[in-house]
Amino acid sequence: MHEGGKLAVAATIPLTSPEDLSRAYTPGVAEVSRAIADDPSLARRYTWVANTVAVVTDGTAVLGLGDIGPRGAMPVMEGKAVLFKQFAGVDAVPICLDTTDPDEIVETVARLAPSFGGINLEDISAPRCFDIERRLDARLDIPVFHDDQHGTAVVVLAALRNAVRLLDRDLAGLRVVVSGAGAAGVAVTRMLAAAGVADLVVCDSRGVLSGDRSGLSPVKATLAAETNPRGVTGSMADALRGADVLIGVSGGRIDEAAVAGMAPDPIVFALANPTPEVHPDVAHRYAAVVATGRSDFPNQINNVLAFPGIFRGALDANARTITAAMKLAAADAIAAVAADDLRPDRIVPSALDPRVAPAVASAVAAASD
């Protein structure tokens, strides 16, 4: 499947005669170039920019493989581009940068930006990813979206909305524990807070993020200040005691005893891939609803449910940025696709469901107004 790569460039026009050639290229193309030079906004109409996204990585946080470098990351970025095209008709170009310096990444992407209608940042390690996305979003007039953060958060919220609906519970009243304070953990926490979850506790490998913890990075210190309203301290087991929801985005193992200490019939999303924080067989001993990041178990929390439609909607709306409202709208749209047939083993649509990307695109475009 991967021999020769998974992508190719295809022409959208015929070149079967000298007239075709003279119109598509020189001399005819000069008229289009002059028009765009006079009015840069015409690039959206007369070039591929309005339908093309750059998928940019430095190869420092690829899947569960870690820092494998730009060449090792290329098969993943190619795959991402295939998903963009397959599910949303968006053309995507993988760009693997041979630098891990945030300043160089920001400057390189900014220089490349005129060729694209959006920037999908991918597999860039935390905490650098936060700074890189923030700076590019402020600098560019096209959408910038770090999928490892926000794509994960959107699908987690969609799944949690449906799990709560299935169990006849109240989203705002949940006690939620997030295991992991990296890119996905930070974004999931903030997305759930924006959706109305008030009781959020975040844990890293050393335990609960709280105000009395020393040595926290600036990102973790901010997260500690924004969460943990009951002042929980201690270990993961302490955080999970009486909790309604566990969302694992850390890759660290969580003991069965800690899961057993949760509230009755909890919700467990153990999303590390390929090895979930809690194996589904163990989680099912206690949980009413279980989700993973794997395709060989039910309820796969898969970012492909989010990013193709999000970019399709943002491109269609000529959006300059992807706002919190657009991400919330995307989560609601994903949840709605599965809402008519909810079961404990079906709280999100299949990644192959053709209804998802159009529904997300429509919701995102509407929310961009």
GROMACS .gro file of C-alpha atoms in nm:
model
  369
    1MET     CA    1   0.000   0.000   0.000
    2HIS     CA    2   0.281   0.239   0.081
    3GLU     CA    3   0.513   0.158  -0.212
    4GLY     CA    4   0.581   0.481  -0.398
    5GLY     CA    5   0.383   0.684  -0.147
    6LYS     CA    6   0.009   0.743  -0.115
    7LEU     CA    7  -0.026   1.075  -0.300
    8ALA     CA    8   0.005   1.215  -0.651
    9VAL     CA    9  -0.069   1.545  -0.825
   10ALA     CA   10  -0.346   1.542  -1.087
   11ALA     CA   11  -0.442   1.813  -1.332
   12THR     CA   12  -0.793   1.959  -1.315
   13ILE     CA   13  -0.791   2.072  -1.680
   14PRO     CA   14  -0.721   1.894  -2.011
   15LEU     CA   15  -0.400   1.959  -2.204
   16THR     CA   16  -0.478   1.799  -2.538
   17SER     CA   17  -0.403   2.075  -2.787
   18PRO     CA   18  -0.167   2.368  -2.846
   19GLU     CA   19  -0.457   2.598  -2.755
   20ASP     CA   20  -0.499   2.425  -2.418
   21LEU     CA   21  -0.130   2.467  -2.349
   22SER     CA   22  -0.123   2.834  -2.444
   23ARG     CA   23  -0.422   2.911  -2.222
   24ALA     CA   24  -0.320   2.700  -1.921
   25TYR     CA   25   0.040   2.815  -1.928
   26THR     CA   26   0.218   3.085  -2.124
   27PRO     CA   27   0.104   3.326  -2.262
   28GLY     CA   28  -0.253   3.297  -2.131
   29VAL     CA   29  -0.166   3.248  -1.765
   30ALA     CA   30   0.002   3.589  -1.753
   31GLU     CA   31  -0.338   3.760  -1.758
   32VAL     CA   32  -0.443   3.569  -1.447
   33SER     CA   33  -0.115   3.645  -1.272
   34ARG     CA   34  -0.151   4.017  -1.343
   35ALA     CA   35  -0.506   4.015  -1.208
   36ILE     CA   36  -0.398   3.845  -0.885
   37ALA     CA   37  -0.105   4.085  -0.845
   38ASP     CA   38  -0.354   4.373  -0.862
   39ASP     CA   39  -0.605   4.199  -0.630
   40PRO     CA   40  -0.452   3.920  -0.417
   41SER     CA   41  -0.797   3.798  -0.308
   42LEU     CA   42  -0.845   3.659  -0.661
   43ALA     CA   43  -0.595   3.382  -0.576
   44ARG     CA   44  -0.883   3.201  -0.407
   45ARG     CA   45  -1.076   3.195  -0.735
   46TYR     CA   46  -0.802   3.135  -0.989
   47THR     CA   47  -0.558   2.903  -0.804
   48TRP     CA   48  -0.580   2.599  -0.582
   49VAL     CA   49  -0.535   2.805  -0.264
   50ALA     CA   50  -0.903   2.801  -0.163
   51ASN     CA   51  -0.904   2.421  -0.146
   52THR     CA   52  -0.554   2.336  -0.027
   53VAL     CA   53  -0.406   2.280   0.319
   54ALA     CA   54  -0.046   2.232   0.426
   55VAL     CA   55   0.004   1.944   0.669
   56VAL     CA   56   0.314   2.055   0.861
   57THR     CA   57   0.525   1.859   1.109
   58ASP     CA   58   0.873   1.847   1.253
   59GLY     CA   59   0.840   1.478   1.336
   60THR     CA   60   0.882   1.518   1.712
   61ALA     CA   61   0.560   1.353   1.834
   62VAL     CA   62   0.446   1.111   1.565
   63LEU     CA   63   0.159   0.881   1.667
   64GLY     CA   64   0.286   0.679   1.961
   65LEU     CA   65   0.632   0.659   1.805
   66GLY     CA   66   0.765   0.983   1.949
   67ASP     CA   67   1.047   1.186   1.796
   68ILE     CA   68   1.125   0.998   1.474
   69GLY     CA   69   1.222   1.296   1.261
   70PRO     CA   70   1.080   1.450   0.944
   71ARG     CA   71   1.149   1.160   0.709
   72GLY     CA   72   0.998   0.907   0.946
   73ALA     CA   73   0.694   1.132   0.976
   74MET     CA   74   0.630   1.156   0.602
   75PRO     CA   75   0.416   0.838   0.569
   76VAL     CA   76   0.186   0.970   0.841
   77MET     CA   77   0.159   1.313   0.680
   78GLU     CA   78   0.084   1.149   0.343
   79GLY     CA   79  -0.188   0.947   0.510
   80LYS     CA   80  -0.332   1.261   0.664
   81ALA     CA   81  -0.345   1.421   0.322
   82VAL     CA   82  -0.526   1.119   0.179
   83LEU     CA   83  -0.789   1.149   0.453
   84PHE     CA   84  -0.840   1.518   0.376
   85LYS     CA   85  -0.911   1.434   0.012
   86GLN     CA   86  -1.116   1.121   0.073
   87PHE     CA   87  -1.352   1.261   0.333
   88ALA     CA   88  -1.379   1.631   0.249
   89GLY     CA   89  -1.241   1.685  -0.101
   90VAL     CA   90  -0.964   1.905   0.041
   91ASP     CA   91  -0.624   1.888  -0.129
   92ALA     CA   92  -0.343   1.862   0.125
   93VAL     CA   93   0.035   1.874   0.090
   94PRO     CA   94   0.264   1.708   0.348
   95ILE     CA   95   0.550   1.933   0.458
   96CYS     CA   96   0.806   1.776   0.692
   97LEU     CA   97   1.049   2.033   0.829
   98ASP     CA   98   1.409   1.953   0.916
   99THR     CA   99   1.411   2.174   1.224
  100THR     CA  100   1.266   2.161   1.573
  101ASP     CA  101   1.329   2.527   1.652
  102PRO     CA  102   0.995   2.706   1.707
  103ASP     CA  103   1.122   3.031   1.554
  104GLU     CA  104   1.237   2.852   1.240
  105ILE     CA  105   0.911   2.657   1.213
  106VAL     CA  106   0.699   2.970   1.249
  107GLU     CA  107   0.908   3.162   0.997
  108THR     CA  108   0.912   2.876   0.744
  109VAL     CA  109   0.538   2.817   0.761
  110ALA     CA  110   0.466   3.188   0.739
  111ARG     CA  111   0.680   3.209   0.423
  112LEU     CA  112   0.496   2.914   0.269
  113ALA     CA  113   0.148   3.035   0.366
  114PRO     CA  114   0.062   3.222   0.041
  115SER     CA  115   0.043   2.883  -0.133
  116PHE     CA  116  -0.229   2.750   0.098
  117GLY     CA  117  -0.576   2.820   0.232
  118GLY     CA  118  -0.505   2.665   0.573
  119ILE     CA  119  -0.231   2.516   0.790
  120ASN     CA  120  -0.276   2.184   0.971
  121LEU     CA  121  -0.001   2.145   1.231
  122GLU     CA  122   0.062   1.781   1.309
  123ASP     CA  123   0.271   1.572   1.548
  124ILE     CA  124   0.470   1.859   1.701
  125SER     CA  125   0.564   1.792   2.061
  126ALA     CA  126   0.437   1.989   2.361
  127PRO     CA  127   0.491   2.247   2.491
  128ARG     CA  128   0.641   2.389   2.169
  129CYS     CA  129   0.321   2.314   1.979
  130PHE     CA  130   0.123   2.565   2.186
  131ASP     CA  131   0.360   2.851   2.110
  132ILE     CA  132   0.394   2.761   1.741
  133GLU     CA  133   0.019   2.747   1.686
  134ARG     CA  134  -0.045   3.068   1.880
  135ARG     CA  135   0.216   3.265   1.688
  136LEU     CA  136   0.109   3.138   1.346
  137ASP     CA  137  -0.258   3.199   1.418
  138ALA     CA  138  -0.179   3.559   1.513
  139ARG     CA  139   0.046   3.615   1.214
  140LEU     CA  140  -0.149   3.455   0.929
  141ASP     CA  141  -0.487   3.541   0.777
  142ILE     CA  142  -0.574   3.176   0.711
  143PRO     CA  143  -0.686   2.905   0.957
  144VAL     CA  144  -0.415   2.738   1.165
  145PHE     CA  145  -0.518   2.421   1.347
  146HIS     CA  146  -0.306   2.183   1.555
  147ASP     CA  147  -0.501   1.861   1.510
  148ASP     CA  148  -0.338   1.670   1.795
  149GLN     CA  149  -0.485   1.930   2.028
  150HIS     CA  150  -0.813   2.041   1.884
  151GLY     CA  151  -0.916   1.747   1.665
  152THR     CA  152  -0.887   1.517   1.964
  153ALA     CA  153  -1.078   1.761   2.184
  154VAL     CA  154  -1.362   1.798   1.934
  155VAL     CA  155  -1.418   1.423   1.901
  156VAL     CA  156  -1.387   1.368   2.278
  157LEU     CA  157  -1.658   1.627   2.340
  158ALA     CA  158  -1.881   1.471   2.073
  159ALA     CA  159  -1.839   1.128   2.231
  160LEU     CA  160  -1.896   1.257   2.583
  161ARG     CA  161  -2.213   1.441   2.479
  162ASN     CA  162  -2.356   1.117   2.343
  163ALA     CA  163  -2.239   0.905   2.636
  164VAL     CA  164  -2.411   1.148   2.874
  165ARG     CA  165  -2.725   1.146   2.661
  166LEU     CA  166  -2.725   0.766   2.654
  167LEU     CA  167  -2.688   0.743   3.033
  168ASP     CA  168  -2.935   1.027   3.099
  169ARG     CA  169  -2.682   1.237   3.285
  170ASP     CA  170  -2.598   1.606   3.294
  171LEU     CA  171  -2.275   1.719   3.127
  172ALA     CA  172  -2.236   2.018   3.357
  173GLY     CA  173  -2.262   1.804   3.670
  174LEU     CA  174  -1.991   1.553   3.581
  175ARG     CA  175  -1.668   1.505   3.773
  176VAL     CA  176  -1.411   1.459   3.496
  177VAL     CA  177  -1.048   1.352   3.529
  178VAL     CA  178  -0.810   1.408   3.237
  179SER     CA  179  -0.496   1.195   3.240
  180GLY     CA  180  -0.231   1.385   3.048
  181ALA     CA  181  -0.129   1.750   3.037
  182GLY     CA  182   0.028   1.752   2.693
  183ALA     CA  183  -0.117   1.887   2.371
  184ALA     CA  184  -0.433   1.675   2.373
  185GLY     CA  185  -0.486   1.696   2.748
  186VAL     CA  186  -0.475   2.075   2.753
  187ALA     CA  187  -0.710   2.107   2.456
  188VAL     CA  188  -0.956   1.846   2.584
  189THR     CA  189  -0.970   2.017   2.923
  190ARG     CA  190  -1.036   2.359   2.775
  191MET     CA  191  -1.291   2.223   2.527
  192LEU     CA  192  -1.487   2.051   2.803
  193ALA     CA  193  -1.475   2.366   3.014
  194ALA     CA  194  -1.608   2.567   2.719
  195ALA     CA  195  -1.891   2.312   2.686
  196GLY     CA  196  -1.993   2.364   3.049
  197VAL     CA  197  -1.807   2.099   3.249
  198ALA     CA  198  -1.720   2.269   3.577
  199ASP     CA  199  -1.542   1.997   3.778
  200LEU     CA  200  -1.225   1.911   3.585
  201VAL     CA  201  -0.912   1.762   3.741
  202VAL     CA  202  -0.598   1.713   3.530
  203CYS     CA  203  -0.317   1.472   3.612
  204ASP     CA  204   0.030   1.431   3.468
  205SER     CA  205   0.286   1.159   3.543
  206ARG     CA  206   0.346   1.309   3.889
  207GLY     CA  207  -0.019   1.330   3.990
  208VAL     CA  208  -0.282   1.601   4.017
  209LEU     CA  209  -0.214   1.949   3.882
  210SER     CA  210  -0.293   2.176   4.172
  211GLY     CA  211  -0.197   2.518   4.298
  212ASP     CA  212   0.036   2.376   4.561
  213ARG     CA  213   0.244   2.176   4.312
  214SER     CA  214   0.595   2.316   4.261
  215GLY     CA  215   0.794   2.300   3.939
  216LEU     CA  216   0.499   2.321   3.700
  217SER     CA  217   0.566   2.449   3.350
  218PRO     CA  218   0.384   2.770   3.256
  219VAL     CA  219   0.125   2.572   3.059
  220LYS     CA  220   0.061   2.332   3.347
  221ALA     CA  221   0.052   2.613   3.601
  222THR     CA  222  -0.214   2.790   3.398
  223LEU     CA  223  -0.409   2.467   3.363
  224ALA     CA  224  -0.390   2.407   3.739
  225ALA     CA  225  -0.529   2.756   3.801
  226GLU     CA  226  -0.816   2.700   3.555
  227THR     CA  227  -0.924   2.357   3.691
  228ASN     CA  228  -0.954   2.151   4.011
  229PRO     CA  229  -1.225   2.352   4.188
  230ARG     CA  230  -1.238   2.109   4.483
  231GLY     CA  231  -0.864   2.137   4.547
  232VAL     CA  232  -0.787   1.769   4.491
  233THR     CA  233  -0.425   1.669   4.553
  234GLY     CA  234  -0.226   1.351   4.527
  235SER     CA  235  -0.214   1.069   4.275
  236MET     CA  236  -0.426   0.955   3.985
  237ALA     CA  237  -0.609   0.721   4.223
  238ASP     CA  238  -0.692   1.019   4.445
  239ALA     CA  239  -0.824   1.214   4.146
  240LEU     CA  240  -1.038   0.923   4.024
  241ARG     CA  241  -1.202   0.855   4.360
  242GLY     CA  242  -1.572   0.925   4.299
  243ALA     CA  243  -1.512   1.058   3.945
  244ASP     CA  244  -1.774   1.010   3.674
  245VAL     CA  245  -1.543   1.030   3.373
  246LEU     CA  246  -1.184   0.936   3.292
  247ILE     CA  247  -1.029   1.069   2.973
  248GLY     CA  248  -0.684   0.927   2.909
  249VAL     CA  249  -0.461   1.108   2.661
  250SER     CA  250  -0.127   1.037   2.827
  251GLY     CA  251  -0.003   0.694   2.729
  252GLY     CA  252   0.067   0.614   3.095
  253ARG     CA  253  -0.085   0.305   3.255
  254ILE     CA  254  -0.368   0.352   3.507
  255ASP     CA  255  -0.415   0.080   3.769
  256GLU     CA  256  -0.739  -0.115   3.777
  257ALA     CA  257  -0.779  -0.028   4.146
  258ALA     CA  258  -0.794   0.341   4.055
  259VAL     CA  259  -1.070   0.275   3.801
  260ALA     CA  260  -1.255   0.067   4.058
  261GLY     CA  261  -1.263   0.373   4.285
  262MET     CA  262  -1.464   0.579   4.040
  263ALA     CA  263  -1.836   0.652   4.081
  264PRO     CA  264  -2.079   0.374   3.982
  265ASP     CA  265  -2.111   0.311   3.606
  266PRO     CA  266  -1.851   0.566   3.499
  267ILE     CA  267  -1.744   0.667   3.149
  268VAL     CA  268  -1.389   0.567   3.051
  269PHE     CA  269  -1.217   0.704   2.741
  270ALA     CA  270  -0.867   0.548   2.738
  271LEU     CA  271  -0.732   0.694   2.417
  272ALA     CA  272  -0.359   0.617   2.409
  273ASN     CA  273  -0.277   0.419   2.097
  274PRO     CA  274  -0.174   0.143   2.055
  275THR     CA  275  -0.175   0.074   2.433
  276PRO     CA  276  -0.469   0.236   2.615
  277GLU     CA  277  -0.416   0.367   2.967
  278VAL     CA  278  -0.680   0.113   3.077
  279HIS     CA  279  -0.739  -0.192   2.862
  280PRO     CA  280  -1.101  -0.201   2.742
  281ASP     CA  281  -1.156  -0.545   2.896
  282VAL     CA  282  -1.057  -0.403   3.234
  283ALA     CA  283  -1.254  -0.081   3.187
  284HIS     CA  284  -1.571  -0.276   3.103
  285ARG     CA  285  -1.564  -0.438   3.447
  286TYR     CA  286  -1.660  -0.101   3.594
  287ALA     CA  287  -1.767   0.139   3.319
  288ALA     CA  288  -2.103   0.186   3.149
  289VAL     CA  289  -1.937   0.329   2.836
  290VAL     CA  290  -1.582   0.269   2.714
  291ALA     CA  291  -1.399   0.431   2.423
  292THR     CA  292  -1.043   0.397   2.292
  293GLY     CA  293  -0.823   0.540   2.020
  294ARG     CA  294  -0.799   0.202   1.847
  295SER     CA  295  -0.993   0.082   1.545
  296ASP     CA  296  -1.026  -0.276   1.673
  297PHE     CA  297  -1.253  -0.179   1.963
  298PRO     CA  298  -1.592  -0.003   1.955
  299ASN     CA  299  -1.619   0.373   2.001
  300GLN     CA  300  -1.294   0.476   1.838
  301ILE     CA  301  -1.216   0.840   1.916
  302ASN     CA  302  -1.067   0.915   1.576
  303ASN     CA  303  -0.961   1.263   1.466
  304VAL     CA  304  -1.070   1.187   1.111
  305LEU     CA  305  -1.423   1.255   1.235
  306ALA     CA  306  -1.320   1.617   1.288
  307PHE     CA  307  -1.037   1.766   1.087
  308PRO     CA  308  -1.155   1.708   0.726
  309GLY     CA  309  -1.494   1.869   0.789
  310ILE     CA  310  -1.347   2.147   1.004
  311PHE     CA  311  -1.112   2.255   0.727
  312ARG     CA  312  -1.378   2.206   0.459
  313GLY     CA  313  -1.610   2.439   0.650
  314ALA     CA  314  -1.337   2.692   0.726
  315LEU     CA  315  -1.223   2.702   0.363
  316ASP     CA  316  -1.579   2.732   0.233
  317ALA     CA  317  -1.643   3.023   0.469
  318ASN     CA  318  -1.311   3.189   0.384
  319ALA     CA  319  -1.244   3.195   0.758
  320ARG     CA  320  -0.930   3.367   0.885
  321THR     CA  321  -0.911   3.153   1.199
  322ILE     CA  322  -1.081   2.855   1.363
  323THR     CA  323  -1.265   2.982   1.669
  324ALA     CA  324  -1.384   2.807   1.984
  325ALA     CA  325  -1.741   2.840   1.852
  326MET     CA  326  -1.645   2.656   1.532
  327LYS     CA  327  -1.489   2.372   1.730
  328LEU     CA  328  -1.793   2.340   1.955
  329ALA     CA  329  -2.016   2.336   1.646
  330ALA     CA  330  -1.803   2.058   1.497
  331ALA     CA  331  -1.841   1.849   1.813
  332ASP     CA  332  -2.217   1.897   1.813
  333ALA     CA  333  -2.237   1.797   1.445
  334ILE     CA  334  -2.038   1.476   1.501
  335ALA     CA  335  -2.254   1.385   1.799
  336ALA     CA  336  -2.573   1.450   1.603
  337VAL     CA  337  -2.478   1.203   1.329
  338ALA     CA  338  -2.478   0.918   1.582
  339ALA     CA  339  -2.753   1.049   1.809
  340ASP     CA  340  -3.042   0.857   1.652
  341ASP     CA  341  -2.892   0.515   1.723
  342LEU     CA  342  -2.699   0.543   2.048
  343ARG     CA  343  -2.571   0.230   2.218
  344PRO     CA  344  -2.295   0.173   2.471
  345ASP     CA  345  -2.077   0.051   2.183
  346ARG     CA  346  -2.180   0.329   1.944
  347ILE     CA  347  -2.149   0.680   2.082
  348VAL     CA  348  -1.965   0.822   1.778
  349PRO     CA  349  -2.011   0.757   1.407
  350SER     CA  350  -1.782   0.529   1.215
  351ALA     CA  351  -1.475   0.701   1.075
  352LEU     CA  352  -1.601   0.588   0.732
  353ASP     CA  353  -1.951   0.736   0.772
  354PRO     CA  354  -1.994   0.964   0.466
  355ARG     CA  355  -2.237   1.190   0.654
  356VAL     CA  356  -1.983   1.318   0.903
  357ALA     CA  357  -1.758   1.554   0.706
  358PRO     CA  358  -2.045   1.735   0.528
  359ALA     CA  359  -2.230   1.778   0.858
  360VAL     CA  360  -1.919   1.913   1.029
  361ALA     CA  361  -1.835   2.142   0.737
  362SER     CA  362  -2.183   2.291   0.733
  363ALA     CA  363  -2.182   2.349   1.110
  364VAL     CA  364  -1.832   2.501   1.108
  365ALA     CA  365  -1.909   2.733   0.819
  366ALA     CA  366  -2.227   2.851   0.990
  367ALA     CA  367  -2.043   2.911   1.318
  368SER     CA  368  -1.775   3.118   1.143
  369ASP     CA  369  -2.021   3.402   1.070
   0.00000   0.00000   0.00000
